[in-house]
XYZ file of C-alpha atoms in Angstrom:
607
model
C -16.533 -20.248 51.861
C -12.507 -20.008 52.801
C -10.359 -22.139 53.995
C -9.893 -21.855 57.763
C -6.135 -21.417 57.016
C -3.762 -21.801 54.264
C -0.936 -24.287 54.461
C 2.523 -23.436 53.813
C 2.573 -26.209 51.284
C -0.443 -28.281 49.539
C 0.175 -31.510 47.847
C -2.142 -30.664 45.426
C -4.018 -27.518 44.663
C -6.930 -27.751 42.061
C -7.985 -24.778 40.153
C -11.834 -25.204 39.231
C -14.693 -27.353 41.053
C -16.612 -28.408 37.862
C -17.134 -31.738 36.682
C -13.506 -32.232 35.517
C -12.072 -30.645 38.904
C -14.472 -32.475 41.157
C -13.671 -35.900 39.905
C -9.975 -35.267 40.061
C -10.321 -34.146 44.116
C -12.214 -37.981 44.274
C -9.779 -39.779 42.265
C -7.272 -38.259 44.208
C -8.976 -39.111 47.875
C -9.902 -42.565 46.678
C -6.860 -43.836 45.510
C -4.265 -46.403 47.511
C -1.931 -44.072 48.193
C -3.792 -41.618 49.925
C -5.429 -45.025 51.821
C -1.973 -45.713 53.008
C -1.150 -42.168 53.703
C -4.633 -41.990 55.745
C -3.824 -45.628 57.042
C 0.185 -44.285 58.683
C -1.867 -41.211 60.329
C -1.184 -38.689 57.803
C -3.696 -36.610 55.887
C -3.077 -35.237 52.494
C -3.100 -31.469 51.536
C -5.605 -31.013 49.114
C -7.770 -27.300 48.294
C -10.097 -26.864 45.562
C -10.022 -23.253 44.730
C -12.943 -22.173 41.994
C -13.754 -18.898 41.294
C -17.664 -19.852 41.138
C -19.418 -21.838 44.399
C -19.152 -25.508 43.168
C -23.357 -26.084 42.149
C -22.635 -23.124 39.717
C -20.074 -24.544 37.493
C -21.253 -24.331 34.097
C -21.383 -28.481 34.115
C -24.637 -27.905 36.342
C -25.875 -26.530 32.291
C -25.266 -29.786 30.391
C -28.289 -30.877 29.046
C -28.617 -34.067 26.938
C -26.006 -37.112 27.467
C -22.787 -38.604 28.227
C -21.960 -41.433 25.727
C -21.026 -44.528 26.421
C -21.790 -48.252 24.813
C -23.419 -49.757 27.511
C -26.057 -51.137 25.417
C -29.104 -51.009 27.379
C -31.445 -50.086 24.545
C -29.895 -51.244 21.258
C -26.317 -53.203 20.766
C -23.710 -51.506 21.687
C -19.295 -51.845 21.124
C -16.766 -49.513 22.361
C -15.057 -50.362 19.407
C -17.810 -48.362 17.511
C -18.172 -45.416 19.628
C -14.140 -44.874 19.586
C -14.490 -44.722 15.893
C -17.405 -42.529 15.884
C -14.906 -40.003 18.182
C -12.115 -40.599 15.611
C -14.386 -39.629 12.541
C -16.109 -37.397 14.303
C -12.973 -35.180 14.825
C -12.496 -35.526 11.595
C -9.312 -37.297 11.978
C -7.619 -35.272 14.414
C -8.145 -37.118 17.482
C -5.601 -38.924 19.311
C -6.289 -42.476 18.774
C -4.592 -43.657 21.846
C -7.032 -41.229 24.081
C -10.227 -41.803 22.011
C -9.669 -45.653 23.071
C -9.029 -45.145 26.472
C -12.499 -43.017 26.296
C -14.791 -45.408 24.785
C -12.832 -49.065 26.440
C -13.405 -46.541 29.880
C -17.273 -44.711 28.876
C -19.556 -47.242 30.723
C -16.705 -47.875 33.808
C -17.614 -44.309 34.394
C -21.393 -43.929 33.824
C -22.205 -46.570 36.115
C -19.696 -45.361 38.749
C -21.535 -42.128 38.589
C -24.386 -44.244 38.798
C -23.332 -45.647 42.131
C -22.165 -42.503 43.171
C -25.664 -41.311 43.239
C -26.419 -39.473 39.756
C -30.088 -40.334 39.060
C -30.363 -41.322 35.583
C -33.727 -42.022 33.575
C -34.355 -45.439 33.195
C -35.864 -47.841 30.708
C -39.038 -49.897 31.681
C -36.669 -52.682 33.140
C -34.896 -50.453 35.430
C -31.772 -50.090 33.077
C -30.055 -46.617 32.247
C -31.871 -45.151 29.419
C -30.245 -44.066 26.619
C -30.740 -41.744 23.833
C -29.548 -40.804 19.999
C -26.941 -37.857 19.364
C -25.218 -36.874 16.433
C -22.108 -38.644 15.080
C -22.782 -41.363 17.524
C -23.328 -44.567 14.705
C -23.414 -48.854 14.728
C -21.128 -51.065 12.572
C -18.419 -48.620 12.141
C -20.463 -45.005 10.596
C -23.740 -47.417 10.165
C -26.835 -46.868 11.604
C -27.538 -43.779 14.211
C -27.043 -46.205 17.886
C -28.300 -44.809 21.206
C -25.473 -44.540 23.295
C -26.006 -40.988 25.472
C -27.000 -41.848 29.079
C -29.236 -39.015 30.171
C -31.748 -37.969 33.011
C -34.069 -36.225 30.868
C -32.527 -33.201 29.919
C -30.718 -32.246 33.024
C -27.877 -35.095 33.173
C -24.915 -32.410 33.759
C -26.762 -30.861 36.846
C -27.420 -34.808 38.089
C -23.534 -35.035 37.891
C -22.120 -32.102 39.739
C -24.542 -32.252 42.458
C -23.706 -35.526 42.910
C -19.875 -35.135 42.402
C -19.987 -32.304 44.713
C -21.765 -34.126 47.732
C -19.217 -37.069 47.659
C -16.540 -34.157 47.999
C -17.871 -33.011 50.532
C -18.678 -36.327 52.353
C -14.836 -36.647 51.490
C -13.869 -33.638 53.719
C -12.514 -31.678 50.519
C -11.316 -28.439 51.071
C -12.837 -25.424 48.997
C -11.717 -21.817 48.636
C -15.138 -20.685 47.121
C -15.105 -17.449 45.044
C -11.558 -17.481 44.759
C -10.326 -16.209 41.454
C -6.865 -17.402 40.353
C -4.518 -14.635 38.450
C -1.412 -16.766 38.275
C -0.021 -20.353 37.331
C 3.473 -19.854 38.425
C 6.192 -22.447 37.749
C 9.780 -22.179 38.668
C 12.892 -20.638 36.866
C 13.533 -23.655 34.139
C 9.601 -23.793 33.179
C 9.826 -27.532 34.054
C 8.184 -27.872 37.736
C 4.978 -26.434 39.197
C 5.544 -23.991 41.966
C 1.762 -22.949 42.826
C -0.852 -20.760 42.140
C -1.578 -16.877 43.217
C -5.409 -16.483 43.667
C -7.494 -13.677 44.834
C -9.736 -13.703 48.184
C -13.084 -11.786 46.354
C -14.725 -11.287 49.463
C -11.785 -10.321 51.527
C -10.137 -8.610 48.573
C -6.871 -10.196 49.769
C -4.494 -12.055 47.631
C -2.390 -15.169 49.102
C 0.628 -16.823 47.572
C -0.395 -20.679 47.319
C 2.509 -23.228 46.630
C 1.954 -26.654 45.878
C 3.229 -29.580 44.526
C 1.190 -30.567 42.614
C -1.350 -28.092 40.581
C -4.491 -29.073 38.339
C -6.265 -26.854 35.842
C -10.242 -27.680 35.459
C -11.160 -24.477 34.513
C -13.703 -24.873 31.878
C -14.007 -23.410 28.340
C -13.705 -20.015 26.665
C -16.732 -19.301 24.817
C -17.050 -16.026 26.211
C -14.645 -15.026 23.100
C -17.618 -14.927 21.173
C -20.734 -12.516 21.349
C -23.168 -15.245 20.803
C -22.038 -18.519 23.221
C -24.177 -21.175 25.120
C -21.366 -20.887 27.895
C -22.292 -19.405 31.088
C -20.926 -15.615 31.588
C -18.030 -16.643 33.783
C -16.706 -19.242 30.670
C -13.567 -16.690 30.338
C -11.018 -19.200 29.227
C -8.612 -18.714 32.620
C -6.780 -21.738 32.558
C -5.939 -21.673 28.679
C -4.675 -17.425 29.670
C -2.618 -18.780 32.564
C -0.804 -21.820 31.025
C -0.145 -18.782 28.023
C 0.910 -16.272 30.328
C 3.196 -18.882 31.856
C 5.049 -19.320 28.590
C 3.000 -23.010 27.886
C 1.594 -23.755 24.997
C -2.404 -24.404 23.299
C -3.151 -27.380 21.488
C -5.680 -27.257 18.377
C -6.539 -23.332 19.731
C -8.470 -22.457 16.438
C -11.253 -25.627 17.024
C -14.324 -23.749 18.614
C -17.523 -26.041 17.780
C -20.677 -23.951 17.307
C -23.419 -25.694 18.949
C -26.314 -25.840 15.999
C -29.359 -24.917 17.680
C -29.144 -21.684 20.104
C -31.875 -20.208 20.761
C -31.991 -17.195 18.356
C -30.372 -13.805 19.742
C -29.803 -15.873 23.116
C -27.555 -18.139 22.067
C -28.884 -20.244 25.278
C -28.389 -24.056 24.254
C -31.424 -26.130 23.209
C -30.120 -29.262 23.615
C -29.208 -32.051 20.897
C -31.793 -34.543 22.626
C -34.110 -32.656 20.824
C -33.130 -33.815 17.817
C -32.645 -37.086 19.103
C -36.494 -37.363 20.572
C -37.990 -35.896 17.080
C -37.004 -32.248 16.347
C -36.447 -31.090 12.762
C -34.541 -28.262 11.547
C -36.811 -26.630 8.413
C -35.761 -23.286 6.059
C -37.952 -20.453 5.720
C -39.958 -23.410 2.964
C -40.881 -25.669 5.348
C -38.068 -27.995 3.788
C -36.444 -30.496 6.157
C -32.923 -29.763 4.873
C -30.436 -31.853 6.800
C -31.315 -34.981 4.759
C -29.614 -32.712 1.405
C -26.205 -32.179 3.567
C -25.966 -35.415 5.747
C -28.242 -38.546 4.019
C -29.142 -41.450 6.606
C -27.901 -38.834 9.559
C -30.210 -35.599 8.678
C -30.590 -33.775 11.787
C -28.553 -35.769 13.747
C -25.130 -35.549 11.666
C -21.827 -34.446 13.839
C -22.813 -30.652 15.173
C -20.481 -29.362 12.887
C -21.527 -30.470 9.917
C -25.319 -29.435 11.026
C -23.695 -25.930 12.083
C -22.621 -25.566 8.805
C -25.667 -26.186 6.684
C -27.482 -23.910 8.676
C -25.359 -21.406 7.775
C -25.397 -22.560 4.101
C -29.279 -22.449 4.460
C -29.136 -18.926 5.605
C -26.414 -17.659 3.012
C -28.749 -18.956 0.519
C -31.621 -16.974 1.471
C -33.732 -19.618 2.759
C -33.119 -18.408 6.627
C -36.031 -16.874 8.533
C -36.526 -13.682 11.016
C -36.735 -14.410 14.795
C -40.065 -14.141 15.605
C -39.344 -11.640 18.515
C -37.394 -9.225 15.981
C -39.893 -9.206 12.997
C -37.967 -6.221 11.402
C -34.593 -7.934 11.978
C -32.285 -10.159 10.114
C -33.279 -13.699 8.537
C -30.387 -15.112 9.656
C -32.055 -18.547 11.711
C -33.760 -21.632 10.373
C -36.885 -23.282 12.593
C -36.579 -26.242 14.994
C -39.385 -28.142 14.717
C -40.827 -29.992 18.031
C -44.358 -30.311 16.830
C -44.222 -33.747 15.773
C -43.133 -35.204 19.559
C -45.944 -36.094 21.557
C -46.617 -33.215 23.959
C -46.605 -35.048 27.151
C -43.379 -37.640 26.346
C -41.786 -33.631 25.498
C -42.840 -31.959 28.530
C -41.080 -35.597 30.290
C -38.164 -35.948 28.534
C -37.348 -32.493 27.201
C -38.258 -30.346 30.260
C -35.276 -27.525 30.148
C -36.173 -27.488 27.006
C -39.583 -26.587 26.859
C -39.046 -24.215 29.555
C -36.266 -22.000 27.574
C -38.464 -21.877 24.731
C -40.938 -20.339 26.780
C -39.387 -18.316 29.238
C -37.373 -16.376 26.458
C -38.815 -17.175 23.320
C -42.474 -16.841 24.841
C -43.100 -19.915 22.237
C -45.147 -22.889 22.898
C -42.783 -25.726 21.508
C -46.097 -28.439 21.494
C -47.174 -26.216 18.859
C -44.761 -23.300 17.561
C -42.028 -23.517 15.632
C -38.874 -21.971 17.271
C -36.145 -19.851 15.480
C -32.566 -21.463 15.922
C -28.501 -20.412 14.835
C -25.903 -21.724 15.586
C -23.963 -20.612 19.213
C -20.763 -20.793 20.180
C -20.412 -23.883 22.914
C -17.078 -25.741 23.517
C -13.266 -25.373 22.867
C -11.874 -28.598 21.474
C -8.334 -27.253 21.840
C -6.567 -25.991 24.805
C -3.807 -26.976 27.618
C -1.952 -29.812 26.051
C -2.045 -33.203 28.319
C -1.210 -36.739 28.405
C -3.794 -39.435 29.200
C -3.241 -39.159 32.549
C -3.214 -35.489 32.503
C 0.243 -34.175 32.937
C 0.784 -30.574 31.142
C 3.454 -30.798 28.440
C 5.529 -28.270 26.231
C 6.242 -29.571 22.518
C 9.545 -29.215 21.804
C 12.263 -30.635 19.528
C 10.284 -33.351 18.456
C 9.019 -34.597 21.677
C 6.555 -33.641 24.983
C 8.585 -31.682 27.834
C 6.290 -32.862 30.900
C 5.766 -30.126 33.280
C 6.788 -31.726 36.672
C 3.543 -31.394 39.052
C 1.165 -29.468 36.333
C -1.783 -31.563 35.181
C -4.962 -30.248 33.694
C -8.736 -31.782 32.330
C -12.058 -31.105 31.527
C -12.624 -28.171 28.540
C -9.874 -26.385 29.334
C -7.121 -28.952 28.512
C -6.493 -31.003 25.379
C -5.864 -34.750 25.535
C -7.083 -34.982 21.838
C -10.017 -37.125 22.019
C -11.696 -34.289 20.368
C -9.672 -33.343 17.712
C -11.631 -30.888 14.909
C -15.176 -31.372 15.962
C -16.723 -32.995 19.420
C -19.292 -35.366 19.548
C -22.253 -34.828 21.500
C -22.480 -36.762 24.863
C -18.253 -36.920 25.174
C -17.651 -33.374 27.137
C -19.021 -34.759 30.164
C -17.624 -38.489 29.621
C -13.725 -36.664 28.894
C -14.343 -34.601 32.135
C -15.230 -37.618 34.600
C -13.150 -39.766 32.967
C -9.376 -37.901 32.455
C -10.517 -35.832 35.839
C -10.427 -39.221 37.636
C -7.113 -40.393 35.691
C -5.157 -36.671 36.286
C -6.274 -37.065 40.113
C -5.372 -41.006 40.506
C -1.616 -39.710 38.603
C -1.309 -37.238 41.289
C -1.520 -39.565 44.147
C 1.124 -41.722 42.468
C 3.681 -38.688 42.938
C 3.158 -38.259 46.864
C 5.270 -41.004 47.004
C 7.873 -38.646 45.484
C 11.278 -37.641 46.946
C 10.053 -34.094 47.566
C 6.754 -35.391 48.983
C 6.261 -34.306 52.835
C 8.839 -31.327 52.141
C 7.866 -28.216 53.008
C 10.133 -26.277 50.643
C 8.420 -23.420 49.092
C 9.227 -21.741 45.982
C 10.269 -17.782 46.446
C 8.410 -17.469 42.640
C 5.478 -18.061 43.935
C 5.849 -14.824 46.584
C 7.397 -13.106 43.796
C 4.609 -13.988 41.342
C 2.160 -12.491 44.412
C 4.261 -9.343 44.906
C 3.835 -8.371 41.839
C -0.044 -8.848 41.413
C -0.454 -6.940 44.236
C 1.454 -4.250 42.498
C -1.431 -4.668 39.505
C -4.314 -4.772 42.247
C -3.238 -1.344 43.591
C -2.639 -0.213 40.169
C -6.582 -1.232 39.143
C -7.911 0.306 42.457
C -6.050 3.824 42.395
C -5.467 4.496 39.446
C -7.866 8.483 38.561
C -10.437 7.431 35.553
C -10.243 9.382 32.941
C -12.175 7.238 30.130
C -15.955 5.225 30.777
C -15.070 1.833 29.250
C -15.143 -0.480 31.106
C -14.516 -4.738 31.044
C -17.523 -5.667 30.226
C -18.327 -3.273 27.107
C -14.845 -4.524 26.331
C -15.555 -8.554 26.514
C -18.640 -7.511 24.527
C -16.803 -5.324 21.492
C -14.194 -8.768 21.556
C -17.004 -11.462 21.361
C -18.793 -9.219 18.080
C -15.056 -9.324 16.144
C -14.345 -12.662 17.335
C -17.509 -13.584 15.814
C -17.168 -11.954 12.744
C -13.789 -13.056 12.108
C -14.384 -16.926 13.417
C -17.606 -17.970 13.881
C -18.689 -21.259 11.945
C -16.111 -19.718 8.906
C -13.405 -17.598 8.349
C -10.577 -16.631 5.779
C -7.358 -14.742 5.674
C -8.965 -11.867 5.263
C -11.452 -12.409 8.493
C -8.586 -13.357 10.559
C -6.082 -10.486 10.037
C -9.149 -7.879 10.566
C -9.796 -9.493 13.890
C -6.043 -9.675 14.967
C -5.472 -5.940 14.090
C -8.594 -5.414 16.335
C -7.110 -7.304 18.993
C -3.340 -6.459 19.028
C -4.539 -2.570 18.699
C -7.502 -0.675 20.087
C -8.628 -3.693 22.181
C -5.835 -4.424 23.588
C -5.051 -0.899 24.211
C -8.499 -0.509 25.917
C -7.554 -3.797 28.161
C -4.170 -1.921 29.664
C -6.296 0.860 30.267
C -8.642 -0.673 32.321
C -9.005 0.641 35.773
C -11.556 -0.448 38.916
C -14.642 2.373 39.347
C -14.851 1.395 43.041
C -11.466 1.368 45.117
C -12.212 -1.207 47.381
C -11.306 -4.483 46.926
C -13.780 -6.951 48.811
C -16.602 -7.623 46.781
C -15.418 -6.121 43.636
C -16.084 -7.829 40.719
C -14.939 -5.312 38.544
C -11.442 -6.317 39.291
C -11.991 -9.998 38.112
C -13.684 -8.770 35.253
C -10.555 -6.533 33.811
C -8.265 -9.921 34.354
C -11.438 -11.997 32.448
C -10.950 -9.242 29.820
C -7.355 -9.833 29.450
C -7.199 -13.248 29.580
C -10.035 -13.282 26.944
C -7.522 -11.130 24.705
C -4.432 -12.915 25.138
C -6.750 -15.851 24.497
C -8.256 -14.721 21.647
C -4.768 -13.766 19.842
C -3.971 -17.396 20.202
C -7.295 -18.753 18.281
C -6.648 -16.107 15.306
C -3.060 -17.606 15.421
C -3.549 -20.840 14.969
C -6.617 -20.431 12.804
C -4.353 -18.216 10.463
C -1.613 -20.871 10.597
C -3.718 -24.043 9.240
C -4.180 -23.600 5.853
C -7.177 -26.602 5.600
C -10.722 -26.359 6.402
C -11.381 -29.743 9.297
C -14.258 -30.017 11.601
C -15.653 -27.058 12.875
C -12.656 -24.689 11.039
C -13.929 -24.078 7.807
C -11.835 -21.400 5.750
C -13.921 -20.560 2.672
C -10.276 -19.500 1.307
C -8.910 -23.169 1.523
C -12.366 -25.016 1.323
C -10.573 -28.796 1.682
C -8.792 -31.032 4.045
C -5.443 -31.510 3.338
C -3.437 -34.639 5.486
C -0.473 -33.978 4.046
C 0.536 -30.951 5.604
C -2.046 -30.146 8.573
C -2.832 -33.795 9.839
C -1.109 -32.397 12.831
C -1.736 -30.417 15.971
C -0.732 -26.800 16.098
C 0.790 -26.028 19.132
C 0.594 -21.586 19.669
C 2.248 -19.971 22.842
C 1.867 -16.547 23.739
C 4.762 -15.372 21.192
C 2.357 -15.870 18.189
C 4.633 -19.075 17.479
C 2.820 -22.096 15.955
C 4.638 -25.605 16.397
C 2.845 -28.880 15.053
C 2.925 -32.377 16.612
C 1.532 -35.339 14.820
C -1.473 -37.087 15.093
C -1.328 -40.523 16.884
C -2.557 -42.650 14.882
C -3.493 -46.481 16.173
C -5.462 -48.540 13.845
C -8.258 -46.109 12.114
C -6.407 -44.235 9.124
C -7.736 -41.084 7.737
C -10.489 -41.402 5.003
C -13.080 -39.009 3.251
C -15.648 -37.826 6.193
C -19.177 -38.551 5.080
C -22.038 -38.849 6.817
């Protein structure tokens, strides 16, 4: 679906129609000022451009929670649960945005609530709630549940729901649009717009805004074996880059533990929460040795970890479906829940395991490793979303640019993410980026329609690298997706769960040389433009590059092992130099910004 026309000027243009984007577009439509704009006979110019239709955003795949202490099964504080986020990123969370996520976690659930997302419910009609790792009472005590779920399908119950009240809110998509540039004028201080490709039409259209929001999702596509769906190609991160922005905490990719062997399709933490048990090739229930008090149910990095420490010990075991192969997995054990309560509360689960496993979980054990699942780091924000540069000591705002949702950092995060707060930073900073964009159409330039020639420039010029891709005599058979797939098996390599020195320059050779040499070499098999995907697939390819330099970068440049980075050459944390955010641009240049810290200082992480 396209817009009937495009304006000569939007007052806000958002790039991605997943949970993050979706809630932005409401906070946006629900807030006074567009009211009073609505109220004076004027109606705000607002398009949600997504490169996917809006049901398929990869939020639709979220599986077990979104945390917040509501306290319908077992006592609950905020208090706790933004301690749990601070620990749980191991210290590198921004303790100003960690508050504002737990004070803000049940505001949210139950609007989605009233919005229409069906949760499960406890025998007294109350949102049910479940265990997940990290997630603790009394300050690291006892496990608490704290995710709100609807049996294993909670992030599908969200972005149906978010989408309908869009729609019900006349929002404006450009489905199957694929956006190629963030452009921002001359000084790289104020938004200008977007350029963004028609896939159907094959057309490309300079779009110029005021105001511009990235919600484009994560990256794990950088690795061969991800839980992200296959259009996770880390756009907005390549964009702000290719802008001349910065990435926050780049080198943080959390490894989901339990992937379905040689899938890596996510079998979701509830899991472990309703029962599961991750056992070595022995039998041995080994999480207890790593994490007492927490076993299975430790933060996922720490449980990604051990598995690998189970495997590089010998005591992994062969996927089932590869009995020749490599004993590089560990068994989840379901056997112990009660086969009907797992076919209720576990259903996605139980149908993975036997659509592509063809395992019975009621009665099988099923092979596991760990699979690459969420980018902690990317676009730097503020807590109410507005892009910034680090420079000289301080945050350059980027007038107009805001961003949320996976592909943005605002820090609550920090090293390692806990289970249940992906969806919970998505709806809630969405909301806040969307509510600080209708405070700026009060602004001076607000009603203007004075366009930005970069923008036309910016268009030019990709048209130039359209006809380029489309005429261009083949004289090679690679193509971008045997490329993505040579990047994600050195990216994992190099980066997955560990790394060193030695990893990390391997990987960057790989990238800065024959892969990066294939990517400018790329050209389109068909020569038409409508309908080909092959085009979006060389800029995914790209993007995935200049995206991947930027994780070997920053991984290189912190010399500590925190969260989900562990460098087997520097094995410890160290808060005297790295208790800081690295900031990498495009130029291979690594800045660091301090932590905030509020009221929670750093200590030893145990669990």
């Amino acid at each position: 679906m396209s817009p009937k026309h495009l304006e000569n000027m939007y007052d806000a243009v958002i790039v991605g129609a997943g949970a993050a984007g979706l809630s932005a577009a409401l906070g946006l439509l629900r807030s006074p000022e567009v009211g009073d704009m609505r109220a004076s006979g004027t109606e705000p110019k607002i398009l949600v451009i997504s490169k996917l239709q809006p049901l398929r955003s990869h939020t639709g795949s979220a599986e077990g929670g979104i945390a917040a202490a509501l306290g319908n099964v077992e006592q609950d504080d905020w208090q706790w649960h933004y301690y749990d986020t601070v620990k749980g990123g191991d210290w590198l969370v921004d303790q100003d945005a960690a508050k504002l996520l737990a004070q803000y976690a049940p505001e949210t659930v139950i609007n989605l609530e009233r919005q229409g997302v069906a949760f499960s419910r406890t025998e007294d009609g109350h949102i049910a709630q479940r265990r997940f790792g990290g997630h603790t009472r009394d300050f690291g005590g006892n496990a608490v549940k704290r995710a709100a779920y609807a049996a294993d399908r909670v992030g599908h119950q969200i972005l149906h729901t978010l989408w309908q009240q869009c729609v019900a809110n006349g929002v404006d998509f450009a489905e199957e649009w694929y956006v190629t540039d963030l452009v921002l004028d001359d000084e790289r201080s104020r938004v200008a717009g977007v350029v963004a490709f028609d896939t159907h039409a094959g057309t490309l259209h300079a779009v110029h805004a005021r105001n511009v929001l990235l919600a484009t999702g994560g990256a794990g596509r950088l690795f061969h074996t991800t839980s992200n769906s296959w259009d996770l190609t880390g756009d907005g991160m390549a964009l702000a880059l290719a802008a001349g922005l910065q990435l926050e905490d780049a080198e943080f990719v959390q490894f989901h533990p339990t992937g379905l062997a040689h899938t890596g399709i996510l079998l979701s933490e509830a899991a472990r929460a309703e029962g599961g048990v991750l056992r070595n090739a022995r039998g041995e229930a080994f999480m207890e040795r790593y994490a007492p008090g927490h076993g299975d149910l430790a933060a996922r990095d720490v449980v990604s970890r051990s598995i690998m420490a189970e495997i590089d010990a010998g005591r992994g075991v062969v996927d089932p479906k590869e009995p020749n192969g490599p004993k590089d997995c560990v068994w989840l054990d379901l056997t112990g829940i009660d086969a009907e309560h797992m076919e209720r509360t576990l259903p996605e689960v139980v149908e993975t395991i036997r659509a592509y496993a063809n395992l019975d979980p009621t009665r099988d054990l099923v092979p596991v490793k760990p699979t690459a699942h969420y980018t902690m780091g990317g676009i730097p924000i503020t807590t109410d979303g507005e892009v910034y540069r680090w420079e000289d000591g301080r945050r350059a705002v980027i007038e107009g640019l805001f961003a949320a949702g996976e592909c943005s950092c605002v820090s609550v995060h920090g090293a390692n993410r806990l289970g249940g707060n992906s969806l919970l930073d998505a709806c809630l900073f969405g909301t806040r980026a969307g509510k600080a964009i209708a405070a700026r159409l009060d602004a001076p330039a607000a009603g203007t329609d004075d366009v930005d020639p970069a923008v036309d420039t910016a268009a030019s010029a990709r048209k130039s690298d359209l006809d380029a891709l489309l005429s261009a005599q083949r004289d090679n058979e690679d193509n971008p997706y045997r490329l993505m797939a040579d990047l994600g098996i050195v990216m994992e390599q190099a980066a997955a769960v560990r790394c060193s020195e030695g990893t990390l320059a391997k990987a960057a050779d790989a990238l800065d040389g024959e892969l990066a040499s294939r990517a400018a070499a790329l050209t389109a098999h068909e020569h038409s433009p409508a309908f080909n995907q092959e085009v979006t697939a060389i800029w995914e390819a790209r993007h995935l590059i200049m995206l991947g330099k930027a994780v070997l970068t920053a991984s290189d440049a912190r010399h500590e092992s925190r969260g989900s980075l562990k460098r087997t050459d520097y094995p410890q944390r160290d808060d005297e130099h790295f208790l800081a955010h690295s900031m990498t641009d495009a130029s291979h240049t690594v800045a660091w910004q301090p932590v905030h810290i509020v009221d929670v200082e750093p200590k030893k992480r145990e669990y």
